[in-house]
Amino acid sequence: MKPSLLELLRCPDCYGSLALRTRERVDAEVISGTIHCSGCGARFPVVNGVPRFVSGDAYTEAFSLEWNLHRTTQLDRVTGQSDSEDRLRRTLAVPLEELKGKLVLDVGCGTGRFADVVLRHGGRVFGVDLSFAVEAAQANLGWHPDMHVVQADIFRLPLRTDEFDLVYSLGVLHHTPDCRRAFAELPKHVKPGGRVVITVYAASNKVYIASTTFWRRFTTRIPKRMLYRLMHVAVPLYYVYRMPGLYHLGMAVFPINMDRRWRWRVLDTFDCYAPTYQSYHTYPEVFRWFEEEGLTDIRVNEPAVTVSGRK
Ligand SMILES: C[S@@+](CC[C@H](N)C(=O)[O-])C[C@H]1O[C@@H](n2cnc3c(N)ncnc32)[C@H](O)[C@@H]1O
């Protein structure tokens, strides 16, 4: 971690200010040490350059596995493609060029695929994740002077309130035990005039939801590594589903990701069948959440369900 991160950190228990005791340092980066709260005396370790405000990855074991096995699969700067940039451009209500110099909070950052895009457009990013995906994010982007990675829970964020120009959480809230309550944590950290943007799973495709819900009763109980191996057996169904007349039938019986790149198919099919929590939502429902939190200038966007609002 960079010592400058401390300015934005607050104790997740009492909101007290924090002090850092460094044990090991490489250049400007603190590799290990302890963060102390001056208010309540709580201590939080810094391990492998990442401050840890949780004692483990709780219910996010699947993400700890998938993002470390697929550390760079979706990272534009490694793939040389622009999937993440294109997706972020469609998702945010502001042009990416406007991110220059902005303070951005990426909640549930995973490997940092979107943080990477923000950094390339001159933003300063705080990536938070509950899982050990933070190891992947730190390896991918921790070297960047404007990147800060923190392991923490959205329900107990160790960050100053009213601080960020932009807070986004893409593909995350529906994987928490309470999507609505998780959403309520985000506006607190946006400064007045800043924006909150979220993407959650859409409740529109009833057949897909019924089928994945059925299979998830079994798949979520399979040890994660075994399930990951099974995905390699499942994703060749791609070639079957592409045969004339078989797509809709196949996707109704056993949905898989249909990306043409097999590593993306394995990753996104695992991402559907492995996580402990998964919920689905509608545009009117999410729009109402924004209204209830007092946000204004609410806009609906793509991919479904993406909504943004101003504080
Ligand atoms: C599907 S991944 C999306 C990652 C990233 N936003 C992306 O689109 O590549 C969901 C992420 O949310 C994280 N997550 C789930 N519950 C969380 C919580 N309570 N607090 C912080 N992160 C959480 C998971 O660990 C996982 O990395």
mmCIF file of C-alpha atoms and ligand atoms in Angstrom:
data_model
loop_
_atom_site.group_PDB
_atom_site.id
_atom_site.type_symbol
_atom_site.label_atom_id
_atom_site.label_comp_id
_atom_site.label_asym_id
_atom_site.label_seq_id
_atom_site.Cartn_x
_atom_site.Cartn_y
_atom_site.Cartn_z
ATOM 1 C CA MET A 1 0.000 0.000 0.000
ATOM 2 C CA LYS A 2 1.024 3.583 -0.508
ATOM 3 C CA PRO A 3 1.171 5.555 2.762
ATOM 4 C CA SER A 4 -0.968 8.266 1.080
ATOM 5 C CA LEU A 5 -3.901 5.809 1.224
ATOM 6 C CA LEU A 6 -4.185 6.544 4.957
ATOM 7 C CA GLU A 7 -5.696 9.972 4.211
ATOM 8 C CA LEU A 8 -8.815 8.262 2.887
ATOM 9 C CA LEU A 9 -9.037 5.360 5.312
ATOM 10 C CA ARG A 10 -11.193 5.378 8.435
ATOM 11 C CA CYS A 11 -11.766 2.706 11.058
ATOM 12 C CA PRO A 12 -14.688 0.533 9.884
ATOM 13 C CA ASP A 13 -15.785 0.089 13.520
ATOM 14 C CA CYS A 14 -15.688 3.621 15.002
ATOM 15 C CA TYR A 15 -14.763 5.892 12.033
ATOM 16 C CA GLY A 16 -11.625 6.933 13.939
ATOM 17 C CA SER A 17 -8.507 8.064 12.083
ATOM 18 C CA LEU A 18 -5.825 5.459 11.412
ATOM 19 C CA ALA A 19 -2.052 5.329 11.788
ATOM 20 C CA LEU A 20 0.366 3.006 10.013
ATOM 21 C CA ARG A 21 3.311 1.132 11.508
ATOM 22 C CA THR A 22 5.501 -0.155 8.673
ATOM 23 C CA ARG A 23 7.333 -3.478 8.978
ATOM 24 C CA GLU A 24 8.579 -3.997 5.427
ATOM 25 C CA ARG A 25 8.812 -1.502 2.612
ATOM 26 C CA VAL A 26 9.943 -1.691 -1.018
ATOM 27 C CA ASP A 27 10.477 1.780 -2.484
ATOM 28 C CA ALA A 28 7.256 3.748 -1.847
ATOM 29 C CA GLU A 29 5.163 0.604 -1.267
ATOM 30 C CA VAL A 30 4.434 -0.714 2.240
ATOM 31 C CA ILE A 31 4.498 -4.519 1.951
ATOM 32 C CA SER A 32 3.681 -5.413 5.538
ATOM 33 C CA GLY A 33 2.783 -3.603 8.724
ATOM 34 C CA THR A 34 -0.128 -2.772 10.985
ATOM 35 C CA ILE A 35 -2.808 -0.105 10.833
ATOM 36 C CA HIS A 36 -4.019 1.159 14.224
ATOM 37 C CA CYS A 37 -7.199 3.007 15.054
ATOM 38 C CA SER A 38 -6.597 5.953 17.374
ATOM 39 C CA GLY A 39 -10.275 5.883 18.394
ATOM 40 C CA CYS A 40 -11.046 2.291 19.432
ATOM 41 C CA GLY A 41 -7.595 0.691 19.305
ATOM 42 C CA ALA A 42 -8.524 -1.815 16.572
ATOM 43 C CA ARG A 43 -5.631 -3.213 14.523
ATOM 44 C CA PHE A 44 -5.655 -4.235 10.889
ATOM 45 C CA PRO A 45 -2.725 -5.988 9.204
ATOM 46 C CA VAL A 46 -1.111 -5.032 5.911
ATOM 47 C CA VAL A 47 -0.209 -8.277 4.127
ATOM 48 C CA ASN A 48 1.436 -8.514 0.696
ATOM 49 C CA GLY A 49 0.957 -4.778 0.250
ATOM 50 C CA VAL A 50 -2.810 -4.864 0.910
ATOM 51 C CA PRO A 51 -4.519 -3.532 4.072
ATOM 52 C CA ARG A 52 -6.901 -6.199 5.398
ATOM 53 C CA PHE A 53 -10.069 -5.039 7.153
ATOM 54 C CA VAL A 54 -11.578 -8.547 7.186
ATOM 55 C CA SER A 55 -10.222 -11.747 8.709
ATOM 56 C CA GLY A 56 -10.977 -13.882 5.625
ATOM 57 C CA ASP A 57 -13.007 -13.996 2.423
ATOM 58 C CA ALA A 58 -16.289 -14.968 4.206
ATOM 59 C CA TYR A 59 -18.793 -16.230 1.590
ATOM 60 C CA THR A 60 -16.709 -15.184 -1.458
ATOM 61 C CA GLU A 61 -14.517 -18.296 -1.770
ATOM 62 C CA ALA A 62 -15.611 -18.786 -5.399
ATOM 63 C CA PHE A 63 -14.339 -15.314 -6.314
ATOM 64 C CA SER A 64 -11.059 -15.843 -4.473
ATOM 65 C CA LEU A 65 -10.505 -18.879 -6.695
ATOM 66 C CA GLU A 66 -11.801 -17.560 -10.018
ATOM 67 C CA TRP A 67 -10.025 -14.213 -9.966
ATOM 68 C CA ASN A 68 -6.675 -15.735 -9.072
ATOM 69 C CA LEU A 69 -7.018 -18.403 -11.781
ATOM 70 C CA HIS A 70 -8.178 -15.732 -14.241
ATOM 71 C CA ARG A 71 -6.062 -12.835 -13.075
ATOM 72 C CA THR A 72 -5.588 -11.358 -16.545
ATOM 73 C CA THR A 73 -8.295 -13.018 -18.685
ATOM 74 C CA GLN A 74 -10.353 -9.795 -18.800
ATOM 75 C CA LEU A 75 -7.553 -7.266 -18.367
ATOM 76 C CA ASP A 76 -7.383 -5.105 -21.495
ATOM 77 C CA ARG A 77 -3.753 -4.152 -20.947
ATOM 78 C CA VAL A 78 -2.824 -7.864 -21.174
ATOM 79 C CA THR A 79 -5.327 -9.103 -23.779
ATOM 80 C CA GLY A 80 -4.709 -6.151 -26.094
ATOM 81 C CA GLN A 81 -8.490 -6.031 -26.611
ATOM 82 C CA SER A 82 -10.948 -3.433 -25.356
ATOM 83 C CA ASP A 83 -13.745 -5.490 -23.739
ATOM 84 C CA SER A 84 -13.394 -3.824 -20.324
ATOM 85 C CA GLU A 85 -13.012 -0.318 -21.729
ATOM 86 C CA ASP A 86 -16.024 -0.778 -24.036
ATOM 87 C CA ARG A 87 -18.126 -2.113 -21.172
ATOM 88 C CA LEU A 88 -17.144 0.721 -18.808
ATOM 89 C CA ARG A 89 -17.812 3.307 -21.510
ATOM 90 C CA ARG A 90 -21.341 1.911 -21.954
ATOM 91 C CA THR A 91 -21.926 1.643 -18.201
ATOM 92 C CA LEU A 92 -20.809 5.007 -16.848
ATOM 93 C CA ALA A 93 -23.001 8.029 -17.272
ATOM 94 C CA VAL A 94 -19.890 10.163 -17.895
ATOM 95 C CA PRO A 95 -17.447 9.914 -20.836
ATOM 96 C CA LEU A 96 -14.240 8.119 -19.775
ATOM 97 C CA GLU A 97 -12.229 11.192 -20.761
ATOM 98 C CA GLU A 98 -13.857 13.028 -17.824
ATOM 99 C CA LEU A 99 -12.263 10.631 -15.332
ATOM 100 C CA LYS A 100 -8.943 12.474 -15.507
ATOM 101 C CA GLY A 101 -7.921 13.598 -12.010
ATOM 102 C CA LYS A 102 -11.071 12.113 -10.423
ATOM 103 C CA LEU A 103 -11.164 10.110 -7.197
ATOM 104 C CA VAL A 104 -12.913 6.827 -7.979
ATOM 105 C CA LEU A 105 -14.102 4.004 -5.703
ATOM 106 C CA ASP A 106 -14.466 0.565 -7.334
ATOM 107 C CA VAL A 107 -16.474 -1.605 -4.920
ATOM 108 C CA GLY A 108 -16.025 -5.333 -5.603
ATOM 109 C CA CYS A 109 -13.084 -4.628 -7.907
ATOM 110 C CA GLY A 110 -12.199 -8.285 -8.642
ATOM 111 C CA THR A 111 -8.970 -8.340 -10.662
ATOM 112 C CA GLY A 112 -9.245 -4.606 -11.349
ATOM 113 C CA ARG A 113 -10.387 -4.886 -14.978
ATOM 114 C CA PHE A 114 -12.377 -1.622 -14.719
ATOM 115 C CA ALA A 115 -9.915 0.073 -12.363
ATOM 116 C CA ASP A 116 -7.326 -0.493 -15.093
ATOM 117 C CA VAL A 117 -9.473 1.487 -17.547
ATOM 118 C CA VAL A 118 -9.963 4.344 -15.066
ATOM 119 C CA LEU A 119 -6.202 4.493 -14.424
ATOM 120 C CA ARG A 120 -5.515 4.633 -18.156
ATOM 121 C CA HIS A 121 -7.846 7.643 -18.316
ATOM 122 C CA GLY A 122 -6.019 9.462 -15.521
ATOM 123 C CA GLY A 123 -8.281 8.668 -12.533
ATOM 124 C CA ARG A 124 -7.105 7.749 -9.031
ATOM 125 C CA VAL A 125 -8.692 4.440 -7.983
ATOM 126 C CA PHE A 126 -9.521 2.735 -4.699
ATOM 127 C CA GLY A 127 -10.354 -0.895 -5.389
ATOM 128 C CA VAL A 128 -12.129 -2.743 -2.566
ATOM 129 C CA ASP A 129 -13.021 -6.421 -2.516
ATOM 130 C CA LEU A 130 -13.992 -8.925 0.165
ATOM 131 C CA SER A 131 -12.346 -11.889 -1.558
ATOM 132 C CA PHE A 132 -8.706 -12.748 -2.176
ATOM 133 C CA ALA A 133 -9.260 -11.286 -5.631
ATOM 134 C CA VAL A 134 -7.343 -8.423 -4.018
ATOM 135 C CA GLU A 135 -4.141 -10.468 -4.540
ATOM 136 C CA ALA A 136 -4.884 -10.456 -8.273
ATOM 137 C CA ALA A 137 -5.794 -6.751 -8.317
ATOM 138 C CA GLN A 138 -2.626 -5.896 -6.391
ATOM 139 C CA ALA A 139 -0.464 -7.993 -8.754
ATOM 140 C CA ASN A 140 -2.153 -6.441 -11.797
ATOM 141 C CA LEU A 141 -2.236 -2.794 -10.754
ATOM 142 C CA GLY A 142 -0.631 -2.305 -7.328
ATOM 143 C CA TRP A 143 2.501 -0.945 -9.024
ATOM 144 C CA HIS A 144 0.527 2.020 -10.424
ATOM 145 C CA PRO A 145 1.050 5.197 -8.351
ATOM 146 C CA ASP A 146 -2.688 6.009 -8.511
ATOM 147 C CA MET A 147 -3.988 2.543 -7.567
ATOM 148 C CA HIS A 148 -4.900 1.518 -4.020
ATOM 149 C CA VAL A 149 -6.194 -1.973 -3.200
ATOM 150 C CA VAL A 150 -8.016 -2.765 0.059
ATOM 151 C CA GLN A 151 -9.578 -6.017 1.295
ATOM 152 C CA ALA A 152 -12.834 -5.058 2.990
ATOM 153 C CA ASP A 153 -16.549 -5.772 3.144
ATOM 154 C CA ILE A 154 -19.042 -3.451 1.470
ATOM 155 C CA PHE A 155 -21.095 -3.586 4.681
ATOM 156 C CA ARG A 156 -18.116 -2.273 6.671
ATOM 157 C CA LEU A 157 -16.142 -0.017 4.359
ATOM 158 C CA PRO A 158 -13.034 1.509 5.981
ATOM 159 C CA LEU A 159 -13.290 4.720 3.966
ATOM 160 C CA ARG A 160 -14.062 8.372 4.536
ATOM 161 C CA THR A 161 -17.587 9.435 3.673
ATOM 162 C CA ASP A 162 -18.486 12.240 1.187
ATOM 163 C CA GLU A 163 -15.135 11.821 -0.521
ATOM 164 C CA PHE A 164 -15.265 10.237 -3.982
ATOM 165 C CA ASP A 165 -16.181 11.820 -7.322
ATOM 166 C CA LEU A 166 -17.451 8.484 -8.594
ATOM 167 C CA VAL A 167 -18.434 5.271 -6.819
ATOM 168 C CA TYR A 168 -19.245 2.284 -8.981
ATOM 169 C CA SER A 169 -19.999 -1.347 -8.232
ATOM 170 C CA LEU A 170 -20.367 -3.497 -11.324
ATOM 171 C CA GLY A 171 -21.661 -7.046 -11.076
ATOM 172 C CA VAL A 172 -21.200 -7.149 -7.302
ATOM 173 C CA LEU A 173 -24.258 -6.232 -5.225
ATOM 174 C CA HIS A 174 -26.338 -9.209 -6.442
ATOM 175 C CA HIS A 175 -23.601 -11.472 -5.007
ATOM 176 C CA THR A 176 -24.070 -10.123 -1.457
ATOM 177 C CA PRO A 177 -26.591 -11.492 1.067
ATOM 178 C CA ASP A 178 -28.661 -8.270 0.785
ATOM 179 C CA CYS A 179 -28.396 -6.375 -2.492
ATOM 180 C CA ARG A 180 -30.547 -3.425 -1.389
ATOM 181 C CA ARG A 181 -28.663 -2.935 1.885
ATOM 182 C CA ALA A 182 -25.314 -3.226 0.096
ATOM 183 C CA PHE A 183 -26.424 -0.521 -2.344
ATOM 184 C CA ALA A 184 -27.269 1.820 0.553
ATOM 185 C CA GLU A 185 -23.587 1.808 1.571
ATOM 186 C CA LEU A 186 -22.417 3.372 -1.695
ATOM 187 C CA PRO A 187 -23.908 6.917 -1.700
ATOM 188 C CA LYS A 188 -22.352 7.592 1.727
ATOM 189 C CA HIS A 189 -18.904 7.665 0.145
ATOM 190 C CA VAL A 190 -19.749 9.951 -2.797
ATOM 191 C CA LYS A 191 -19.154 13.653 -2.383
ATOM 192 C CA PRO A 192 -22.045 16.033 -3.088
ATOM 193 C CA GLY A 193 -22.338 16.356 -6.863
ATOM 194 C CA GLY A 194 -20.572 13.009 -7.447
ATOM 195 C CA ARG A 195 -22.155 9.950 -9.053
ATOM 196 C CA VAL A 196 -23.003 6.374 -8.042
ATOM 197 C CA VAL A 197 -23.238 3.719 -10.768
ATOM 198 C CA ILE A 198 -24.252 0.091 -10.332
ATOM 199 C CA THR A 199 -24.895 -2.903 -12.556
ATOM 200 C CA VAL A 200 -26.890 -5.831 -11.168
ATOM 201 C CA TYR A 201 -28.278 -8.964 -12.792
ATOM 202 C CA ALA A 202 -31.518 -8.429 -14.709
ATOM 203 C CA ALA A 203 -34.665 -10.295 -13.720
ATOM 204 C CA SER A 204 -35.987 -10.238 -17.297
ATOM 205 C CA ASN A 205 -35.006 -13.678 -18.649
ATOM 206 C CA LYS A 206 -37.290 -15.934 -16.595
ATOM 207 C CA VAL A 207 -36.249 -19.158 -18.354
ATOM 208 C CA TYR A 208 -32.542 -18.464 -17.745
ATOM 209 C CA ILE A 209 -33.208 -17.617 -14.094
ATOM 210 C CA ALA A 210 -35.365 -20.702 -13.506
ATOM 211 C CA SER A 211 -32.758 -22.963 -15.077
ATOM 212 C CA THR A 212 -29.692 -21.505 -13.330
ATOM 213 C CA THR A 213 -31.565 -21.383 -10.012
ATOM 214 C CA PHE A 214 -32.369 -25.080 -10.389
ATOM 215 C CA TRP A 215 -28.763 -26.074 -11.172
ATOM 216 C CA ARG A 216 -27.272 -23.770 -8.519
ATOM 217 C CA ARG A 217 -28.998 -25.831 -5.822
ATOM 218 C CA PHE A 218 -26.406 -28.506 -6.641
ATOM 219 C CA THR A 219 -23.456 -26.552 -8.029
ATOM 220 C CA THR A 220 -23.088 -24.225 -5.032
ATOM 221 C CA ARG A 221 -22.541 -27.331 -2.859
ATOM 222 C CA ILE A 222 -19.738 -28.771 -4.989
ATOM 223 C CA PRO A 223 -16.208 -27.938 -3.775
ATOM 224 C CA LYS A 224 -15.109 -24.906 -5.812
ATOM 225 C CA ARG A 225 -12.014 -26.450 -7.382
ATOM 226 C CA MET A 226 -13.992 -29.500 -8.501
ATOM 227 C CA LEU A 227 -16.752 -27.295 -9.919
ATOM 228 C CA TYR A 228 -14.140 -25.266 -11.765
ATOM 229 C CA ARG A 229 -12.819 -28.464 -13.392
ATOM 230 C CA LEU A 230 -16.379 -29.505 -14.282
ATOM 231 C CA MET A 231 -16.818 -26.212 -16.135
ATOM 232 C CA HIS A 232 -14.208 -27.408 -18.622
ATOM 233 C CA VAL A 233 -16.484 -30.352 -19.388
ATOM 234 C CA ALA A 234 -19.572 -28.111 -19.655
ATOM 235 C CA VAL A 235 -18.358 -25.309 -21.888
ATOM 236 C CA PRO A 236 -17.802 -27.437 -25.041
ATOM 237 C CA LEU A 237 -21.636 -27.452 -25.119
ATOM 238 C CA TYR A 238 -21.015 -24.141 -26.876
ATOM 239 C CA TYR A 239 -20.480 -26.063 -30.126
ATOM 240 C CA VAL A 240 -23.700 -28.043 -29.607
ATOM 241 C CA TYR A 241 -25.746 -24.911 -28.796
ATOM 242 C CA ARG A 242 -24.465 -23.247 -31.964
ATOM 243 C CA MET A 243 -26.032 -25.951 -34.148
ATOM 244 C CA PRO A 244 -29.177 -24.810 -35.970
ATOM 245 C CA GLY A 245 -32.238 -24.811 -33.692
ATOM 246 C CA LEU A 246 -30.387 -25.856 -30.528
ATOM 247 C CA TYR A 247 -29.464 -22.509 -28.939
ATOM 248 C CA HIS A 248 -32.731 -21.757 -27.098
ATOM 249 C CA LEU A 249 -33.274 -25.347 -26.049
ATOM 250 C CA GLY A 250 -29.716 -25.696 -24.747
ATOM 251 C CA MET A 251 -29.805 -22.387 -22.899
ATOM 252 C CA ALA A 252 -33.113 -23.366 -21.280
ATOM 253 C CA VAL A 253 -31.840 -26.761 -20.107
ATOM 254 C CA PHE A 254 -28.307 -25.866 -18.990
ATOM 255 C CA PRO A 255 -27.219 -22.273 -19.625
ATOM 256 C CA ILE A 256 -23.530 -21.621 -20.265
ATOM 257 C CA ASN A 257 -21.668 -18.490 -21.248
ATOM 258 C CA MET A 258 -21.513 -18.280 -25.056
ATOM 259 C CA ASP A 259 -18.403 -16.132 -25.520
ATOM 260 C CA ARG A 260 -16.313 -17.354 -28.457
ATOM 261 C CA ARG A 261 -13.160 -17.389 -26.241
ATOM 262 C CA TRP A 262 -13.076 -20.576 -24.197
ATOM 263 C CA ARG A 263 -11.312 -19.068 -21.143
ATOM 264 C CA TRP A 264 -14.050 -16.418 -20.919
ATOM 265 C CA ARG A 265 -16.655 -19.183 -21.228
ATOM 266 C CA VAL A 266 -15.094 -21.175 -18.384
ATOM 267 C CA LEU A 267 -14.761 -18.067 -16.218
ATOM 268 C CA ASP A 268 -18.259 -16.700 -16.773
ATOM 269 C CA THR A 269 -19.990 -20.081 -16.549
ATOM 270 C CA PHE A 270 -18.201 -20.740 -13.233
ATOM 271 C CA ASP A 271 -19.175 -17.196 -12.192
ATOM 272 C CA CYS A 272 -22.820 -18.159 -12.724
ATOM 273 C CA TYR A 273 -22.842 -21.522 -10.928
ATOM 274 C CA ALA A 274 -20.347 -21.054 -8.070
ATOM 275 C CA PRO A 275 -21.169 -17.896 -6.024
ATOM 276 C CA THR A 276 -22.998 -18.365 -2.730
ATOM 277 C CA TYR A 277 -25.445 -15.512 -3.361
ATOM 278 C CA GLN A 278 -27.105 -14.458 -6.605
ATOM 279 C CA SER A 279 -30.162 -12.210 -6.972
ATOM 280 C CA TYR A 280 -31.958 -10.645 -9.950
ATOM 281 C CA HIS A 281 -33.518 -7.188 -10.237
ATOM 282 C CA THR A 282 -35.567 -4.929 -12.505
ATOM 283 C CA TYR A 283 -34.972 -1.372 -13.730
ATOM 284 C CA PRO A 284 -37.992 0.050 -11.823
ATOM 285 C CA GLU A 285 -36.827 -1.639 -8.616
ATOM 286 C CA VAL A 286 -33.256 -0.313 -8.871
ATOM 287 C CA PHE A 287 -34.485 3.129 -9.983
ATOM 288 C CA ARG A 288 -36.563 3.236 -6.775
ATOM 289 C CA TRP A 289 -33.479 2.383 -4.661
ATOM 290 C CA PHE A 290 -31.736 5.465 -6.094
ATOM 291 C CA GLU A 291 -34.768 7.633 -5.295
ATOM 292 C CA GLU A 292 -34.996 6.221 -1.766
ATOM 293 C CA GLU A 293 -31.330 7.119 -1.144
ATOM 294 C CA GLY A 294 -32.048 10.712 -2.221
ATOM 295 C CA LEU A 295 -30.039 10.555 -5.462
ATOM 296 C CA THR A 296 -31.021 12.809 -8.367
ATOM 297 C CA ASP A 297 -30.461 12.939 -12.148
ATOM 298 C CA ILE A 298 -31.096 9.170 -12.206
ATOM 299 C CA ARG A 299 -30.276 7.529 -15.534
ATOM 300 C CA VAL A 300 -30.801 3.990 -16.738
ATOM 301 C CA ASN A 301 -28.131 2.503 -18.909
ATOM 302 C CA GLU A 302 -26.656 -0.667 -20.469
ATOM 303 C CA PRO A 303 -25.908 -3.494 -19.807
ATOM 304 C CA ALA A 304 -29.076 -4.422 -17.887
ATOM 305 C CA VAL A 305 -29.580 -3.499 -15.111
ATOM 306 C CA THR A 306 -27.320 -0.433 -14.961
ATOM 307 C CA VAL A 307 -28.490 2.708 -13.148
ATOM 308 C CA SER A 308 -26.591 5.835 -12.123
ATOM 309 C CA GLY A 309 -27.480 8.846 -10.009
ATOM 310 C CA ARG A 310 -26.036 12.055 -8.593
ATOM 311 C CA LYS A 311 -25.701 12.831 -4.872
HETATM 312 C C1 LIG B 1 -18.703 -11.040 -10.333
HETATM 313 S S1 LIG B 1 -17.377 -10.347 -9.438
HETATM 314 C C2 LIG B 1 -17.214 -8.770 -10.257
HETATM 315 C C3 LIG B 1 -15.825 -8.201 -10.128
HETATM 316 C C4 LIG B 1 -15.592 -6.904 -10.928
HETATM 317 N N1 LIG B 1 -16.492 -5.844 -10.525
HETATM 318 C C5 LIG B 1 -15.732 -7.206 -12.391
HETATM 319 O O1 LIG B 1 -16.762 -6.878 -12.973
HETATM 320 O O2 LIG B 1 -14.800 -7.815 -12.943
HETATM 321 C C6 LIG B 1 -18.112 -9.875 -7.888
HETATM 322 C C7 LIG B 1 -17.080 -9.372 -6.889
HETATM 323 O O3 LIG B 1 -17.765 -8.852 -5.739
HETATM 324 C C8 LIG B 1 -17.010 -9.179 -4.600
HETATM 325 N N2 LIG B 1 -17.869 -9.112 -3.412
HETATM 326 C C9 LIG B 1 -18.914 -9.909 -3.100
HETATM 327 N N3 LIG B 1 -19.428 -9.552 -1.899
HETATM 328 C C10 LIG B 1 -18.698 -8.490 -1.465
HETATM 329 C C11 LIG B 1 -18.737 -7.681 -0.294
HETATM 330 N N4 LIG B 1 -19.624 -7.898 0.685
HETATM 331 N N5 LIG B 1 -17.847 -6.680 -0.170
HETATM 332 C C12 LIG B 1 -16.925 -6.451 -1.150
HETATM 333 N N6 LIG B 1 -16.832 -7.194 -2.274
HETATM 334 C C13 LIG B 1 -17.712 -8.206 -2.434
HETATM 335 C C14 LIG B 1 -16.506 -10.576 -4.911
HETATM 336 O O4 LIG B 1 -15.422 -10.952 -4.111
HETATM 337 C C15 LIG B 1 -16.156 -10.469 -6.389
HETATM 338 O O5 LIG B 1 -14.814 -10.136 -6.616
#
